[in-house]
XYZ file of C-alpha atoms in Angstrom:
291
model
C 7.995 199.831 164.858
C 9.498 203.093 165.376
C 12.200 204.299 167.165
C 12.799 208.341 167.824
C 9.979 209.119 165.010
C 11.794 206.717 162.523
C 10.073 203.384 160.996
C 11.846 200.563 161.338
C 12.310 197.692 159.466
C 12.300 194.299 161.618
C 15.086 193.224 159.349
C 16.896 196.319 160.068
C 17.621 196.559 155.872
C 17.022 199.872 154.343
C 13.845 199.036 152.175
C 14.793 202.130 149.990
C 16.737 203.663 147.443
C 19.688 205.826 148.438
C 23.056 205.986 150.364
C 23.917 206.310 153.789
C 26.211 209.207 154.929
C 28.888 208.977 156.069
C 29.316 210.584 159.605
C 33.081 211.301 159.132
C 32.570 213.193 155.984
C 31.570 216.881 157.220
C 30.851 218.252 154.258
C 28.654 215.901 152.931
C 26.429 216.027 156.505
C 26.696 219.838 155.884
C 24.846 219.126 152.702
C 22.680 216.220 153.026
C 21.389 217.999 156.927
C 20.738 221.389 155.320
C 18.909 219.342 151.990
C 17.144 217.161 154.465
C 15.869 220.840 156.705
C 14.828 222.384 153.569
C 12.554 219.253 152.191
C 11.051 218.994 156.061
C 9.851 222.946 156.342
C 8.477 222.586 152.591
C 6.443 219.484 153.304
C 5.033 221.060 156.750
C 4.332 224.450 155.210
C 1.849 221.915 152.819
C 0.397 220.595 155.341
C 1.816 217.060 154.839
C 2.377 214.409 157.090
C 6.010 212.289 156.092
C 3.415 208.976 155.404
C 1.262 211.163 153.607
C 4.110 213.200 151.652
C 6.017 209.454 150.783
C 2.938 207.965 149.425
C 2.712 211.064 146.814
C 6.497 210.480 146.077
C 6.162 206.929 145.741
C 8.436 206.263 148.559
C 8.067 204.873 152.104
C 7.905 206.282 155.573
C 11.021 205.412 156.652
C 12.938 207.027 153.349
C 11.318 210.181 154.224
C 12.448 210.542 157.979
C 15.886 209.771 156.849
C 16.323 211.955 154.243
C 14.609 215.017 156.272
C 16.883 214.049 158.939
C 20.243 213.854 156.831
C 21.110 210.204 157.143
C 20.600 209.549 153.896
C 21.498 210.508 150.679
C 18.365 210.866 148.137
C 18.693 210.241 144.731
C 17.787 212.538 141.795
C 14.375 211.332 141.408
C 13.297 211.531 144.843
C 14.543 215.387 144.829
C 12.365 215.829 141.793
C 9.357 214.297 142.610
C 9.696 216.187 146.041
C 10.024 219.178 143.991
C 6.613 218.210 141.961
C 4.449 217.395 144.862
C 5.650 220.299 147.171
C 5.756 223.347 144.161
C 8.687 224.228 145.299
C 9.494 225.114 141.404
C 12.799 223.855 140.635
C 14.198 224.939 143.692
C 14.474 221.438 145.734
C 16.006 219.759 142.403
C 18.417 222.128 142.297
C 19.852 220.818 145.082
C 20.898 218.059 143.292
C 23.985 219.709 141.848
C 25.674 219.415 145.419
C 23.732 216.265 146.400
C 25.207 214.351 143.094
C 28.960 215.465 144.547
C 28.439 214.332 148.132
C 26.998 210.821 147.175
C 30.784 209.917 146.448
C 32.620 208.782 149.432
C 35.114 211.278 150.753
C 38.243 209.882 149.509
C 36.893 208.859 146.125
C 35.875 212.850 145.561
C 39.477 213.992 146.525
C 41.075 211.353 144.134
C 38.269 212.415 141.593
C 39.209 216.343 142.306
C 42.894 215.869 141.578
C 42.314 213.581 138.103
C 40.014 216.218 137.087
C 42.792 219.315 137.645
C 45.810 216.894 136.184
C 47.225 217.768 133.196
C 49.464 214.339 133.476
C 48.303 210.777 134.841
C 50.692 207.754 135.224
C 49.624 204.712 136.886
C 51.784 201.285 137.192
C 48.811 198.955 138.518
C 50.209 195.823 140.457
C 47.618 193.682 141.221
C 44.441 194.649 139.381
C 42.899 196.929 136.506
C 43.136 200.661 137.760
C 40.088 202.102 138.392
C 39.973 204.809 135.651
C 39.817 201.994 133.933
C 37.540 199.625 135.557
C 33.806 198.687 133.647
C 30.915 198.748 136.370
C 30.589 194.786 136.113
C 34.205 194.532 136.822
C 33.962 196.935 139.573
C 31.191 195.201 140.970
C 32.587 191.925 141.358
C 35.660 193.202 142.953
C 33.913 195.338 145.588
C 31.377 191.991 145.808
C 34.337 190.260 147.127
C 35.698 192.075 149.694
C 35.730 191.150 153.279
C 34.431 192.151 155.681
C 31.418 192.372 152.893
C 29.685 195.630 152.041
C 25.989 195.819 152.013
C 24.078 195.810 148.701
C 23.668 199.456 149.005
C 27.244 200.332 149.695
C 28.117 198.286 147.111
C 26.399 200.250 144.341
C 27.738 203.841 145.421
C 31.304 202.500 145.211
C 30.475 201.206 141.784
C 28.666 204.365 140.773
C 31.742 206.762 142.134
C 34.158 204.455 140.261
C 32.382 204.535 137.338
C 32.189 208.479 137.414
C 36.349 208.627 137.640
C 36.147 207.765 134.418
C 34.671 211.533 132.940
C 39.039 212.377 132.802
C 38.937 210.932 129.087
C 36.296 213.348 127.760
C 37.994 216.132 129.630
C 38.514 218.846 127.308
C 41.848 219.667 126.910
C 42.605 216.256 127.345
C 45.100 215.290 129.311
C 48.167 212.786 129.174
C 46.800 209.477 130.610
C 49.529 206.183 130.507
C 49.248 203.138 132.618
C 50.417 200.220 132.954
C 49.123 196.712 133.659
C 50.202 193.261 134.683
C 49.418 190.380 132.657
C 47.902 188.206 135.298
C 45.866 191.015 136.236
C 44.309 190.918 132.789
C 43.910 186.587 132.704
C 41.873 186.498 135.706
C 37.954 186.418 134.883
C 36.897 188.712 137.892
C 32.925 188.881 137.475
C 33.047 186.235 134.524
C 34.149 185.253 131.054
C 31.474 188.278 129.836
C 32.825 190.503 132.189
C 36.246 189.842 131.238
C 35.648 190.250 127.693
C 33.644 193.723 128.660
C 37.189 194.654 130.410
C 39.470 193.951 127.945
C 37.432 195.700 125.255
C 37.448 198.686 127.264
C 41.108 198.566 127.641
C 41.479 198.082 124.298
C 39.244 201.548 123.352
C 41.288 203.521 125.669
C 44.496 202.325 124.211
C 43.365 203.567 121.110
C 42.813 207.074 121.885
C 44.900 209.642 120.919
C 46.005 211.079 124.509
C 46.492 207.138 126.459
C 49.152 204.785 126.553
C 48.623 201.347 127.753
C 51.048 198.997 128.268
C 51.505 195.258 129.545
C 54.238 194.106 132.064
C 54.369 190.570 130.490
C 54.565 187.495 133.065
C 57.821 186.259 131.596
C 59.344 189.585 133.076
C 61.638 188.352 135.848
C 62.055 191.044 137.886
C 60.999 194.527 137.494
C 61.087 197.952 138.901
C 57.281 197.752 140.157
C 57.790 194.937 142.300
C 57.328 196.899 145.840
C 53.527 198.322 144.409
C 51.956 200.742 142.490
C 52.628 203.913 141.538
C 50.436 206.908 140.651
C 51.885 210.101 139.544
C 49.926 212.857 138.751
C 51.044 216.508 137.507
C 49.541 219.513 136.985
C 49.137 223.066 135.274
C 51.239 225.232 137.474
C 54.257 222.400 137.284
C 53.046 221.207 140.839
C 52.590 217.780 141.484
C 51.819 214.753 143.925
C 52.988 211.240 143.797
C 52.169 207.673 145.783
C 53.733 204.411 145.999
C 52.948 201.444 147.945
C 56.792 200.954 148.535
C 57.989 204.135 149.288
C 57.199 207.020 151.681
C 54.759 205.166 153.776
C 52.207 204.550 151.117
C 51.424 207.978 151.556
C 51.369 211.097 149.043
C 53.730 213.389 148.800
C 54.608 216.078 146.622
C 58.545 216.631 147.564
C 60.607 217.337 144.585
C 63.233 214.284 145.715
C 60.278 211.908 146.206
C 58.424 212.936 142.881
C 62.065 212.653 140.930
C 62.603 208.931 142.615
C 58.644 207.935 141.610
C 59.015 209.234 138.330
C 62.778 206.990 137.769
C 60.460 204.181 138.587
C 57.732 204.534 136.794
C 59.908 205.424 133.778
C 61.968 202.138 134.041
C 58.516 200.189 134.663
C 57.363 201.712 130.936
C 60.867 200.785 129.336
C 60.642 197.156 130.870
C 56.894 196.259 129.652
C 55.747 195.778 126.097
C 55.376 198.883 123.736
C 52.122 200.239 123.519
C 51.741 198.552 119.870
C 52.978 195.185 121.315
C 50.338 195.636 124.464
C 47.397 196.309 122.366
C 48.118 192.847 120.263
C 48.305 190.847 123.317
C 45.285 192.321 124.522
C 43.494 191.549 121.115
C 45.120 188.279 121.318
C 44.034 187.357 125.123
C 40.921 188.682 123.870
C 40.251 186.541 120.401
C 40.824 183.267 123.418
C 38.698 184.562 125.823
């Protein structure tokens, strides 16, 4: 059926590749509307119907309205095979250089913007594996998991943003990267024993490079300065900087000179309490070899 011009799907599941957009994420509707306006006057200068225009593409009805409409996201292949059937000689797939940024939720392209300016990243990780340093299978099973559950296709832009995050270690200059994990955060299997194995191997190649520190907050560690949450602490060029912590200042960031001195006093005394970077790459070999 069809509602406003739009097919349907009884099951009311997208039957297409691509990403929804967000409708509180302006910019992104800026650029997916005006993407969407552009693809609609090409394919009715050709004469085209949007049935007759998906069947060249390979794609359905229903992708087509959406996209021309700009509620959803198209993927690089769409663009260019829109770009092939309508002549439009390179002109539609260059819109994939803003289309690739806006396919990121909002808050995962701020975080993203800030790594990619910091000249300094320090991350205590409380519960889990940071996500800089997160495999897709690992990523996958956490988002997976969550409740109340994301759709398939949400699912897989999450994984794909996370993933991306993780262009800061070939940034060129690099910059200083140190985190630290907990132990029990590295035991449990999230996604499986294969998955886990992935995880730890990655951990172990970024502990190996020549601008990371990784270090392990060991389980027989009483107490320790981390308790309240992580911490993230991130500094830049111009000697400006912005810190969070779930335990202090509402959660929220904050780039006050008394704040940033108290986060970094924490996350110093976190580094001195877990194992030395040596000693954390030989448990991780070690939790490896029994996995």
């Amino acid at each position: 059926m069809s509602v406003d011009g739009e097919t349907v799907r009884p099951d009311g599941e997208a039957d297409e590749p691509g990403w929804e957009v967000d409708p509180d994420d302006e910019w992104g509707v800026a650029v997916i509307t005006m993407v969407g306006r552009q693809l609609k006057l090409l394919r009715e200068a050709a004469g085209l119907r949007a049935a007759e225009f998906g069947a060249l593409v390979g794609y359905g009805e229903d992708l087509v309205y959406k996209v021309e409409a700009g509620k959803r996201i198209p993927r690089r292949e769409y663009l260019v095979d829109a770009d092939r059937v309508l002549n439009a000689n390179g002109v539609i797939e260059a819109t994939w250089e803003d289309v690739k940024k806006v396919r990121y939720p909002k808050r995962v392209r701020e975080l993203a913007k800030l790594e990619a300016q910091a000249v300094e990243i320090g991350v205590y990780e409380s519960n889990g594996i940071n996500g800089l340093l997160q495999v897709a299978d690992h990523a996958k099973a956490l988002f997976k998991a969550m409740q109340p559950p994301y759709s398939p296709d949400e699912v897989e832009r999450m994984v794909v943003a996370r993933v991306a995050r993780a262009s800061v270690f070939e940034r060129s200059p690099a910059p200083a990267l140190s985190f630290v994990l907990e132990e029990a955060a590295l035991r449990r299997p999230i996604g499986g024993t294969m998955v886990q194995r992935q995880q730890l191997e990655r951990l172990l190649e970024v502990g190996r490079l020549h601008n990371a520190v990784l270090q392990v907050m060991p389980l027989d560690s009483e107490t320790h300065s981390g308790m309240d949450g992580k911490i993230e602490l991130l500094k830049f060029a111009d000697g400006s900087a912005v810190g969070r912590s779930d335990g202090a200042f509402n959660s929220r960031p904050t780039s006050e000179p008394k704040h940033l001195r108290i986060l970094e006093l924490r996350y110093g005394t976190i580094r001195a309490q877990a194992l030395t970077p040596t000693a954390s790459l030989a448990f991780i070999e070690q939790l490896l070899g029994e996995t």
